[in-house]
Short mmCIF file of C-alpha atoms and ligand atoms in Angstrom, two decimals:
data_model
loop_
_atom_site.label_atom_id
_atom_site.label_comp_id
_atom_site.label_asym_id
_atom_site.label_seq_id
_atom_site.Cartn_x
_atom_site.Cartn_y
_atom_site.Cartn_z
CA MET A 873 -24.75 -14.75 5.16
CA THR A 874 -23.71 -17.18 2.51
CA ALA A 875 -20.41 -15.53 1.85
CA PHE A 876 -19.75 -15.74 5.60
CA ALA A 877 -19.33 -19.33 6.84
CA TYR A 878 -17.46 -21.26 9.51
CA ARG A 879 -14.22 -23.01 8.56
CA ASN A 880 -12.02 -24.73 10.91
CA GLY A 881 -13.97 -23.33 13.92
CA ALA A 882 -13.90 -19.66 12.91
CA LEU A 883 -16.17 -17.51 10.80
CA HIS A 884 -14.68 -16.57 7.54
CA ALA A 885 -15.39 -13.92 4.85
CA GLU A 886 -14.95 -16.13 1.76
CA GLY A 887 -11.45 -17.43 2.25
CA VAL A 888 -10.35 -15.03 4.90
CA SER A 889 -10.55 -15.66 8.63
CA LEU A 890 -12.29 -12.90 10.59
CA VAL A 891 -9.94 -13.63 13.42
CA ARG A 892 -7.06 -12.82 11.26
CA LEU A 893 -8.76 -9.66 9.94
CA ALA A 894 -9.44 -8.52 13.46
CA ASP A 895 -5.85 -9.16 14.47
CA ARG A 896 -4.46 -7.28 11.46
CA ILE A 897 -6.83 -4.46 11.05
CA GLY A 898 -8.50 -4.20 14.44
CA THR A 899 -12.18 -3.71 15.35
CA PRO A 900 -14.73 -2.51 14.77
CA ALA A 901 -14.45 -3.00 10.98
CA TYR A 902 -16.69 -3.49 8.09
CA VAL A 903 -15.97 -6.47 5.99
CA TYR A 904 -17.51 -6.97 2.57
CA SER A 905 -17.52 -9.94 0.23
CA ASN A 906 -16.81 -9.40 -3.32
CA ARG A 907 -18.38 -12.64 -4.26
CA ALA A 908 -21.64 -11.73 -2.49
CA LEU A 909 -21.74 -8.36 -4.31
CA VAL A 910 -21.22 -9.95 -7.70
CA GLU A 911 -23.70 -12.81 -7.13
CA ARG A 912 -26.35 -10.43 -5.93
CA TYR A 913 -25.79 -8.10 -8.83
CA ARG A 914 -25.82 -10.83 -11.44
CA ALA A 915 -29.00 -12.44 -10.01
CA PHE A 916 -30.75 -9.05 -9.98
CA ALA A 917 -29.75 -8.09 -13.47
CA THR A 918 -30.60 -11.55 -14.90
CA ALA A 919 -34.12 -11.28 -13.42
CA PHE A 920 -34.80 -8.46 -15.87
CA ALA A 921 -33.22 -10.15 -18.92
CA GLY A 922 -35.16 -9.57 -22.13
CA LEU A 923 -36.23 -6.05 -20.94
CA ASP A 924 -34.36 -2.86 -21.97
CA ALA A 925 -33.40 -2.49 -18.22
CA LEU A 926 -30.60 -0.37 -16.73
CA VAL A 927 -29.74 -1.23 -13.10
CA CYS A 928 -28.61 1.97 -11.45
CA TYR A 929 -27.13 0.95 -8.01
CA SER A 930 -28.49 3.23 -5.27
CA VAL A 931 -25.17 4.38 -3.96
CA LYS A 932 -26.61 5.67 -0.73
CA ALA A 933 -26.79 2.12 0.54
CA ASN A 934 -23.02 1.72 0.50
CA SER A 935 -20.95 4.47 -1.30
CA ASN A 936 -17.48 3.02 -0.77
CA LEU A 937 -15.62 3.63 -4.07
CA ALA A 938 -14.61 0.03 -4.25
CA VAL A 939 -18.30 -1.17 -3.83
CA ILE A 940 -19.44 1.24 -6.60
CA ALA A 941 -16.66 0.21 -8.85
CA THR A 942 -17.39 -3.51 -8.36
CA PHE A 943 -20.92 -2.80 -9.72
CA ALA A 944 -19.77 -0.40 -12.42
CA ARG A 945 -17.37 -3.08 -13.79
CA LEU A 946 -20.50 -5.38 -14.09
CA GLY A 947 -22.27 -2.69 -16.09
CA ALA A 948 -24.25 -0.98 -13.49
CA GLY A 949 -25.22 2.60 -13.50
CA ALA A 950 -25.82 4.75 -10.39
CA ASP A 951 -28.66 6.37 -8.49
CA VAL A 952 -27.25 9.43 -6.77
CA VAL A 953 -28.95 11.91 -4.49
CA SER A 954 -26.35 14.46 -3.94
CA GLN A 955 -23.50 16.24 -5.71
CA GLY A 956 -21.22 14.12 -3.37
CA GLU A 957 -22.70 10.91 -4.52
CA LEU A 958 -22.40 12.06 -8.13
CA PHE A 959 -18.78 12.75 -7.50
CA ARG A 960 -18.27 9.32 -6.03
CA ALA A 961 -20.03 7.52 -8.80
CA ARG A 962 -17.95 9.30 -11.44
CA ALA A 963 -14.85 8.68 -9.47
CA ALA A 964 -15.67 5.00 -9.26
CA GLY A 965 -16.03 4.84 -13.09
CA VAL A 966 -19.80 4.93 -13.56
CA PRO A 967 -20.45 6.51 -17.02
CA ALA A 968 -22.51 9.71 -16.69
CA ASN A 969 -25.14 8.43 -19.10
CA ARG A 970 -25.83 5.71 -16.65
CA ILE A 971 -26.46 8.09 -13.66
CA VAL A 972 -29.90 9.25 -12.48
CA PHE A 973 -30.03 12.08 -9.91
CA ALA A 974 -32.86 11.71 -7.42
CA GLY A 975 -33.80 13.52 -4.25
CA VAL A 976 -36.32 16.14 -3.22
CA GLY A 977 -33.94 19.01 -2.62
CA LYS A 978 -31.51 19.33 -5.40
CA THR A 979 -29.68 22.69 -5.31
CA GLU A 980 -28.78 24.93 -8.19
CA ALA A 981 -25.11 23.82 -7.75
CA GLU A 982 -26.06 20.16 -7.90
CA MET A 983 -28.26 20.62 -10.97
CA GLU A 984 -25.29 22.39 -12.65
CA ALA A 985 -22.96 19.52 -11.77
CA GLY A 986 -25.41 16.90 -13.19
CA LEU A 987 -26.05 18.92 -16.36
CA LYS A 988 -22.30 19.55 -16.97
CA ALA A 989 -21.57 15.77 -16.41
CA ARG A 990 -24.45 15.05 -18.90
CA ILE A 991 -26.13 12.52 -16.68
CA LEU A 992 -28.96 10.28 -17.92
CA GLN A 993 -31.83 11.94 -16.00
CA PHE A 994 -32.93 14.09 -13.23
CA ASN A 995 -35.86 12.72 -11.14
CA VAL A 996 -37.86 15.89 -10.44
CA GLU A 997 -40.10 15.98 -7.45
CA SER A 998 -41.91 19.30 -7.40
CA GLU A 999 -42.97 22.20 -9.64
CA ASN A 1000 -40.47 24.55 -8.06
CA GLU A 1001 -37.70 22.08 -8.80
CA LEU A 1002 -38.87 21.72 -12.42
CA ARG A 1003 -38.80 25.51 -12.91
CA LEU A 1004 -35.34 25.95 -11.30
CA LEU A 1005 -33.92 23.00 -13.36
CA ALA A 1006 -35.36 24.72 -16.51
CA ARG A 1007 -33.65 27.93 -15.63
CA VAL A 1008 -30.28 26.37 -14.75
CA ALA A 1009 -30.34 24.23 -17.96
CA SER A 1010 -31.29 27.16 -20.18
CA GLN A 1011 -28.38 29.21 -18.68
CA LEU A 1012 -26.10 26.43 -19.58
CA LYS A 1013 -27.76 26.11 -23.08
CA ARG A 1014 -28.72 22.58 -22.30
CA ARG A 1015 -32.04 20.69 -22.04
CA ALA A 1016 -32.31 18.73 -18.86
CA PRO A 1017 -33.44 15.05 -19.36
CA VAL A 1018 -36.25 14.73 -16.77
CA ALA A 1019 -38.27 11.97 -15.14
CA MET A 1020 -41.21 13.10 -12.95
CA ARG A 1021 -41.16 11.19 -9.67
CA ILE A 1022 -44.78 10.41 -8.91
CA ASN A 1023 -46.21 9.77 -5.51
CA PRO A 1024 -48.72 7.00 -6.22
CA ASP A 1025 -50.23 7.21 -2.64
CA VAL A 1026 -49.42 3.50 -2.00
CA ASP A 1027 -48.72 2.13 1.47
CA ALA A 1028 -45.42 0.36 1.20
CA ARG A 1029 -46.08 -1.47 4.59
CA THR A 1030 -42.61 -0.96 5.84
CA HIS A 1031 -41.13 1.08 8.70
CA ALA A 1032 -42.66 4.58 8.80
CA LYS A 1033 -39.26 6.20 8.61
CA ILE A 1034 -38.34 4.59 5.24
CA SER A 1035 -41.87 4.78 3.68
CA THR A 1036 -42.01 7.27 0.83
CA GLY A 1037 -45.03 6.63 -1.42
CA LYS A 1038 -48.00 7.93 0.64
CA SER A 1039 -49.39 11.31 -0.11
CA GLU A 1040 -48.39 12.52 3.38
CA ASN A 1041 -44.73 11.90 2.59
CA LYS A 1042 -42.50 14.69 1.24
CA PHE A 1043 -41.61 12.60 -1.86
CA GLY A 1044 -42.88 12.73 -5.45
CA ILE A 1045 -45.76 14.41 -7.24
CA GLU A 1046 -49.38 13.36 -6.94
CA ILE A 1047 -50.72 12.00 -10.10
CA PRO A 1048 -53.12 14.77 -10.89
CA ARG A 1049 -50.34 17.38 -10.43
CA ALA A 1050 -48.08 15.31 -12.54
CA ARG A 1051 -50.50 15.64 -15.39
CA GLU A 1052 -50.39 19.42 -15.01
CA LEU A 1053 -46.63 19.48 -14.63
CA ALA A 1054 -46.16 17.42 -17.91
CA ARG A 1055 -48.10 20.22 -19.63
CA LEU A 1056 -45.82 22.82 -17.99
CA ALA A 1057 -42.70 20.85 -18.87
CA ALA A 1058 -43.63 20.91 -22.58
CA THR A 1059 -43.66 24.72 -22.44
CA LEU A 1060 -40.15 25.00 -20.58
CA PRO A 1061 -37.25 25.18 -23.16
CA GLY A 1062 -34.72 23.86 -20.60
CA ILE A 1063 -36.72 20.66 -19.99
CA ASP A 1064 -36.95 17.39 -21.94
CA LEU A 1065 -39.51 15.21 -20.21
CA GLN A 1066 -38.45 11.70 -20.97
CA GLY A 1067 -39.81 9.60 -18.19
CA LEU A 1068 -41.60 8.94 -14.96
CA ALA A 1069 -40.11 7.57 -11.79
CA VAL A 1070 -41.42 6.02 -8.58
CA HIS A 1071 -39.92 4.76 -5.28
CA ILE A 1072 -42.44 4.00 -2.49
CA GLY A 1073 -40.08 2.95 0.26
CA SER A 1074 -37.32 0.62 1.38
CA GLN A 1075 -37.16 -2.82 2.86
CA LEU A 1076 -40.47 -3.87 1.26
CA THR A 1077 -41.38 -7.42 2.18
CA SER A 1078 -44.47 -7.91 0.02
CA VAL A 1079 -44.90 -7.56 -3.72
CA GLU A 1080 -48.39 -6.00 -3.73
CA PRO A 1081 -47.34 -2.48 -2.96
CA PHE A 1082 -44.70 -2.53 -5.77
CA ALA A 1083 -47.36 -3.85 -8.31
CA ALA A 1084 -49.83 -1.21 -7.34
CA ALA A 1085 -47.32 1.58 -7.64
CA PHE A 1086 -45.84 0.30 -10.98
CA ALA A 1087 -49.34 -0.04 -12.33
CA ARG A 1088 -50.27 3.48 -11.43
CA MET A 1089 -47.09 4.83 -13.03
CA ALA A 1090 -47.47 2.78 -16.22
CA GLU A 1091 -51.20 4.00 -16.57
CA LEU A 1092 -49.94 7.53 -16.26
CA ALA A 1093 -47.27 6.85 -18.82
CA ARG A 1094 -49.81 5.44 -21.24
CA GLU A 1095 -51.91 8.48 -20.78
CA LEU A 1096 -49.04 10.93 -21.22
CA ILE A 1097 -47.80 9.10 -24.35
CA ALA A 1098 -51.18 9.32 -25.80
CA ALA A 1099 -51.31 13.02 -25.17
CA GLY A 1100 -48.03 13.33 -27.19
CA HIS A 1101 -45.43 13.49 -24.42
CA GLY A 1102 -42.12 11.82 -25.13
CA ILE A 1103 -42.13 9.44 -22.27
CA ARG A 1104 -39.59 6.71 -23.01
CA ARG A 1105 -38.17 5.65 -19.58
CA LEU A 1106 -39.76 4.30 -16.47
CA ASP A 1107 -37.69 4.26 -13.22
CA MET A 1108 -39.04 1.75 -10.76
CA GLY A 1109 -36.99 2.87 -7.85
CA GLY A 1110 -35.51 0.43 -5.29
CA GLY A 1111 -36.95 -1.00 -2.12
CA LEU A 1112 -36.72 -4.74 -2.45
CA GLY A 1113 -36.36 -6.16 1.09
CA ILE A 1114 -33.98 -8.72 2.46
CA VAL A 1115 -34.04 -11.10 5.28
CA TYR A 1116 -32.45 -9.78 8.54
CA ASP A 1117 -34.55 -11.91 10.85
CA ARG A 1118 -37.72 -13.78 9.70
CA GLU A 1119 -39.01 -11.44 7.04
CA THR A 1120 -40.33 -13.14 3.87
CA PRO A 1121 -39.63 -10.67 1.14
CA PRO A 1122 -40.71 -11.41 -2.41
CA ASP A 1123 -38.20 -13.40 -4.43
CA LEU A 1124 -36.50 -11.71 -7.40
CA ALA A 1125 -38.75 -13.42 -9.96
CA SER A 1126 -41.96 -12.10 -8.49
CA TYR A 1127 -40.55 -8.67 -8.06
CA ALA A 1128 -39.35 -8.73 -11.76
CA ARG A 1129 -42.86 -10.03 -12.73
CA ALA A 1130 -44.47 -7.11 -11.17
CA VAL A 1131 -42.20 -4.80 -13.28
CA ARG A 1132 -42.79 -6.85 -16.45
CA ASP A 1133 -46.63 -6.96 -15.95
CA ALA A 1134 -46.76 -3.11 -15.49
CA VAL A 1135 -44.80 -2.30 -18.47
CA ASP A 1136 -46.08 -4.91 -20.83
CA GLY A 1137 -46.48 -3.50 -24.35
CA LEU A 1138 -44.85 -0.19 -23.57
CA PRO A 1139 -41.92 0.65 -25.75
CA ILE A 1140 -39.72 2.03 -23.00
CA GLN A 1141 -36.44 1.54 -21.12
CA ILE A 1142 -36.64 0.51 -17.41
CA VAL A 1143 -34.50 1.86 -14.76
CA LEU A 1144 -34.01 0.00 -11.48
CA GLU A 1145 -32.55 1.48 -8.38
CA PRO A 1146 -31.68 -1.39 -5.96
CA GLY A 1147 -29.65 -0.59 -2.96
CA ARG A 1148 -30.09 -2.80 0.04
CA TYR A 1149 -30.73 -5.87 -1.94
CA LEU A 1150 -27.32 -5.75 -3.65
CA VAL A 1151 -25.19 -4.89 -0.56
CA ALA A 1152 -26.88 -5.66 2.76
CA GLU A 1153 -25.96 -9.40 3.04
CA ALA A 1154 -22.57 -8.89 1.57
CA GLY A 1155 -21.37 -7.11 4.61
CA ILE A 1156 -20.69 -7.64 8.35
CA LEU A 1157 -19.62 -5.33 11.11
CA LEU A 1158 -16.86 -7.14 12.84
CA SER A 1159 -16.54 -6.26 16.57
CA ARG A 1160 -15.01 -7.38 19.77
CA VAL A 1161 -16.60 -7.76 23.29
CA ILE A 1162 -14.81 -5.23 25.52
CA TYR A 1163 -16.47 -6.42 28.68
CA MET A 1164 -19.35 -8.65 29.77
CA LYS A 1165 -21.39 -7.02 32.47
CA GLU A 1166 -23.83 -8.55 34.77
CA GLY A 1167 -26.51 -6.14 35.78
CA THR A 1168 -29.23 -6.93 38.35
CA ALA A 1169 -31.91 -7.02 35.65
CA LYS A 1170 -29.83 -7.88 32.56
CA ARG A 1171 -26.62 -9.14 31.15
CA PHE A 1172 -24.73 -6.83 28.80
CA ALA A 1173 -22.19 -7.52 26.09
CA ILE A 1174 -20.41 -4.19 25.74
CA VAL A 1175 -18.83 -4.34 22.26
CA ASP A 1176 -16.51 -2.03 20.51
CA ALA A 1177 -19.01 -1.19 17.69
CA ALA A 1178 -21.60 1.42 18.52
CA MET A 1179 -24.52 3.41 17.27
CA ASN A 1180 -22.06 5.77 15.56
CA ASP A 1181 -20.87 2.81 13.47
CA LEU A 1182 -24.20 1.20 12.89
CA ILE A 1183 -27.17 3.36 13.66
CA ARG A 1184 -30.05 1.15 12.31
CA PRO A 1185 -31.00 -0.54 15.52
CA ALA A 1186 -31.12 2.69 17.42
CA LEU A 1187 -32.83 4.63 14.65
CA TYR A 1188 -35.38 2.10 13.34
CA ASP A 1189 -35.35 -0.53 16.07
CA ALA A 1190 -33.79 -2.69 13.29
CA TYR A 1191 -32.86 -6.26 13.82
CA GLN A 1192 -29.28 -7.11 12.73
CA PRO A 1193 -28.32 -10.76 13.03
CA ILE A 1194 -25.26 -11.59 15.07
CA LEU A 1195 -22.88 -14.43 14.85
CA PRO A 1196 -20.05 -15.33 17.20
CA VAL A 1197 -16.92 -15.59 15.28
CA ALA A 1198 -15.69 -18.64 17.12
CA ARG A 1199 -18.00 -21.42 16.04
CA PRO A 1200 -20.21 -22.27 19.08
CA ARG A 1201 -19.96 -25.78 20.47
CA PRO A 1202 -22.79 -27.98 19.22
CA GLY A 1203 -25.55 -27.81 21.84
CA ALA A 1204 -24.16 -24.78 23.55
CA ASN A 1205 -26.64 -23.14 25.75
CA LEU A 1206 -27.94 -19.82 24.61
CA ALA A 1207 -28.09 -16.90 26.97
CA THR A 1208 -29.95 -13.64 26.52
CA VAL A 1209 -27.83 -10.56 26.39
CA ASP A 1210 -28.21 -6.93 25.44
CA VAL A 1211 -25.42 -6.19 22.90
CA VAL A 1212 -24.56 -2.60 23.41
CA GLY A 1213 -21.94 -0.15 22.33
CA PRO A 1214 -19.72 2.11 24.43
CA VAL A 1215 -21.35 5.33 23.40
CA CYS A 1216 -22.78 7.38 26.26
CA GLU A 1217 -26.48 6.94 25.36
CA THR A 1218 -28.93 4.47 26.59
CA GLY A 1219 -30.08 4.11 23.00
CA ASP A 1220 -26.59 2.85 21.95
CA VAL A 1221 -27.93 -0.68 21.44
CA ILE A 1222 -26.96 -3.07 18.67
CA ALA A 1223 -29.21 -5.97 19.72
CA PRO A 1224 -31.54 -5.92 22.75
CA GLY A 1225 -32.39 -9.22 24.42
CA ARG A 1226 -30.52 -11.36 21.91
CA ALA A 1227 -30.18 -15.16 22.53
CA LEU A 1228 -26.55 -15.85 21.88
CA PRO A 1229 -23.96 -18.60 22.89
CA PRO A 1230 -21.95 -17.61 25.86
CA LEU A 1231 -19.68 -14.69 25.26
CA ASP A 1232 -16.63 -13.56 27.07
CA ASP A 1233 -14.45 -10.54 27.17
CA GLY A 1234 -12.34 -10.40 23.99
CA ASP A 1235 -14.59 -12.52 22.03
CA LEU A 1236 -15.37 -11.46 18.35
CA ILE A 1237 -18.87 -11.16 16.88
CA ALA A 1238 -20.01 -10.47 13.36
CA ILE A 1239 -22.98 -8.26 12.95
CA GLY A 1240 -24.87 -9.27 9.83
CA GLY A 1241 -26.79 -7.47 7.14
CA ALA A 1242 -24.41 -4.63 7.66
CA GLY A 1243 -23.39 -4.02 3.99
CA ALA A 1244 -26.34 -1.61 3.47
CA TYR A 1245 -26.92 1.59 5.44
CA GLY A 1246 -24.08 0.73 7.80
CA ALA A 1247 -20.78 2.60 7.16
CA VAL A 1248 -22.68 5.21 4.99
CA MET A 1249 -24.68 6.27 8.12
CA SER A 1250 -21.90 6.29 10.56
CA SER A 1251 -20.66 9.29 12.38
CA THR A 1252 -17.76 10.24 14.66
CA TYR A 1253 -20.12 10.86 17.69
CA ASN A 1254 -18.14 10.55 20.94
CA THR A 1255 -15.10 11.42 18.68
CA ARG A 1256 -14.91 7.79 17.63
CA PRO A 1257 -12.95 7.30 14.44
CA LEU A 1258 -14.85 6.02 11.36
CA ALA A 1259 -14.44 2.30 11.18
CA PRO A 1260 -12.33 0.83 8.37
CA GLU A 1261 -13.90 -0.98 5.40
CA ILE A 1262 -12.29 -4.10 4.09
CA LEU A 1263 -13.20 -5.84 0.78
CA VAL A 1264 -12.52 -9.69 0.64
CA ASP A 1265 -12.16 -11.53 -2.64
CA GLY A 1266 -11.47 -15.26 -2.15
CA ALA A 1267 -8.29 -15.56 -0.19
CA ARG A 1268 -7.13 -11.91 -0.54
CA TYR A 1269 -8.42 -8.71 0.95
CA ALA A 1270 -7.94 -4.95 0.59
CA VAL A 1271 -8.60 -2.20 3.11
CA VAL A 1272 -10.87 0.00 0.94
CA ARG A 1273 -11.03 2.64 3.66
CA PRO A 1274 -8.50 2.71 6.39
CA ARG A 1275 -9.56 3.50 9.90
CA GLN A 1276 -9.67 7.24 10.52
CA ASP A 1277 -6.83 8.34 12.73
CA TYR A 1278 -7.08 10.86 15.47
CA ALA A 1279 -5.14 13.58 13.76
CA GLU A 1280 -7.64 13.33 10.76
CA LEU A 1281 -10.54 13.08 13.10
CA ILE A 1282 -9.94 16.48 14.77
CA GLY A 1283 -7.84 17.91 11.94
CA ARG A 1284 -10.64 19.88 10.34
CA ASP A 1285 -11.38 21.74 13.53
CA ARG A 1286 -9.93 25.30 13.84
CA LEU A 1287 -9.45 27.38 16.90
CA ALA A 1288 -11.24 30.78 16.48
CA PRO A 1289 -8.62 33.60 16.34
CA TRP A 1290 -9.71 34.83 19.82
CA LEU A 1291 -8.94 31.41 21.29
CA LYS A 1292 -5.55 31.43 19.89
CA ALA A 1293 -4.74 34.87 21.41
CA PRO A 1294 -4.03 33.84 25.02
CA ALA A 1295 -1.46 31.34 23.87
CA ALA A 1296 0.14 33.82 21.43
CA ALA A 1297 0.02 36.45 24.21
CA LYS A 1298 1.71 34.02 26.55
CA ARG A 1299 4.43 33.43 24.04
CA LYS A 1300 5.07 37.16 23.68
CA THR A 1301 5.38 37.66 27.36
CA LYS A 1302 7.82 34.78 27.51
CA LYS A 1303 9.94 36.44 24.77
CA LYS A 1304 10.12 39.74 26.73
CA LYS A 1305 11.68 38.12 29.66
N1 LLP B 2565 -34.25 4.95 -4.94
C1 LLP B 2565 -34.63 5.99 -4.12
C2 LLP B 2565 -35.24 7.20 -4.71
C3 LLP B 2565 -34.45 5.92 -2.70
O1 LLP B 2565 -34.83 6.86 -1.91
C4 LLP B 2565 -33.86 4.74 -2.11
C5 LLP B 2565 -33.67 4.60 -0.72
C6 LLP B 2565 -33.47 3.66 -3.10
C7 LLP B 2565 -33.60 3.91 -4.38
C8 LLP B 2565 -32.76 2.44 -2.66
O2 LLP B 2565 -33.70 1.72 -1.81
P1 LLP B 2565 -33.27 0.19 -1.33
O3 LLP B 2565 -33.22 -0.71 -2.45
O4 LLP B 2565 -31.97 0.30 -0.69
O5 LLP B 2565 -34.42 -0.15 -0.39
N2 LLP B 2565 -31.40 4.10 5.89
C9 LLP B 2565 -32.66 3.23 5.72
C10 LLP B 2565 -33.03 3.09 4.29
C11 LLP B 2565 -33.30 4.30 3.65
C12 LLP B 2565 -33.66 4.25 2.13
C13 LLP B 2565 -33.71 5.55 1.52
N3 LLP B 2565 -33.99 5.50 0.12
C14 LLP B 2565 -32.37 1.90 6.43
O6 LLP B 2565 -31.30 1.63 7.00
O7 LLP B 2565 -33.15 0.97 6.48
#
């Protein structure tokens, strides 16, 4: 958490005190560092210098408009997986010709939206999708630029729920099928097969699975080019892991080397779809201890951030680092606590059995690594408003999504007509009197 450091006894986001932010905006709140976003992006892009490479930020990781716009200003494209994400990317200023549309279940409406916007490419994941896209494009008198997403049958060695490159996963097209579909694509007037794509999973902490997947894709690309297909782009997906706890992910240089080695000598453009790597460590979830509670078996810190705000620990048993906002006294004894939220589920745990300096009611904590898959995966479960998002830049900050208010939170619900009736009837009887 380099952008988050102690100054004068309190954790700061760049030049802004988290104590001050909590006072002004309240908790829970997501806080992002502009500097961290920019530094991460620049380091990532620089690692691919010399290649014809386009970095398409995977907006699913953090789709706040301000975050997407920060990357767009630096020249990034976007990887989107829904019409909603396409809408966001365009609203944030990402040029359409830098947008790739991925995902296993694109609907006709989504295809139409992508075609009308004239995006760079559709990553197609099945024969039926290819046929539908051909039809939709033909109706619009367009040719859809297509990359076939292959399933290289490589074990990403990450959490099962975020592993995508094995043959039993729903993603991608197996290589023998991809050969057949390339032949089919050549016969479909609405399709312009331009590339191949791969993405084997997220939070990868070793480089070998990447290298194996890239090599398989490059080999297929060489074969298809030799057979006369116009393959001119390879989309290497995302997935580069970060350090939440004690992981040892590959450094950027070795990750980039795996890409370079695979495409060596191929006259093609590279697309990269990093998500987590660019945003995870640029964000914290700021939260306040509501109560400390001594159970017979355990001590609990009941904080005001919950599984609806940050679901990764509940969903994947993910480890998120926690820092007290008040700098702990040097040599302060650590005590083991379960950091839990107020949601009515036993699974509403942020950090089970975590050794932390002593906490008290009202203390602030910063939950780290929360810039990726945090706010985007939040819900209003227990009718809890969506937490605000704040972007810090040096000594200034901006609320880039205000806290949802209660009127907004229930404002889209409607009473069915028959539920309105009794009240209306009552009013009528009143009038008669
Ligand atoms: N490209 C494709 C096709 C993807 O499916 C994903 C992520 C990415 C790129 C970006 O991957 P990244 O660089 O962020 O690893 N919610 C989970 C992660 C789900 C990832 C889904 N796909 C989590 O919180 O760990």
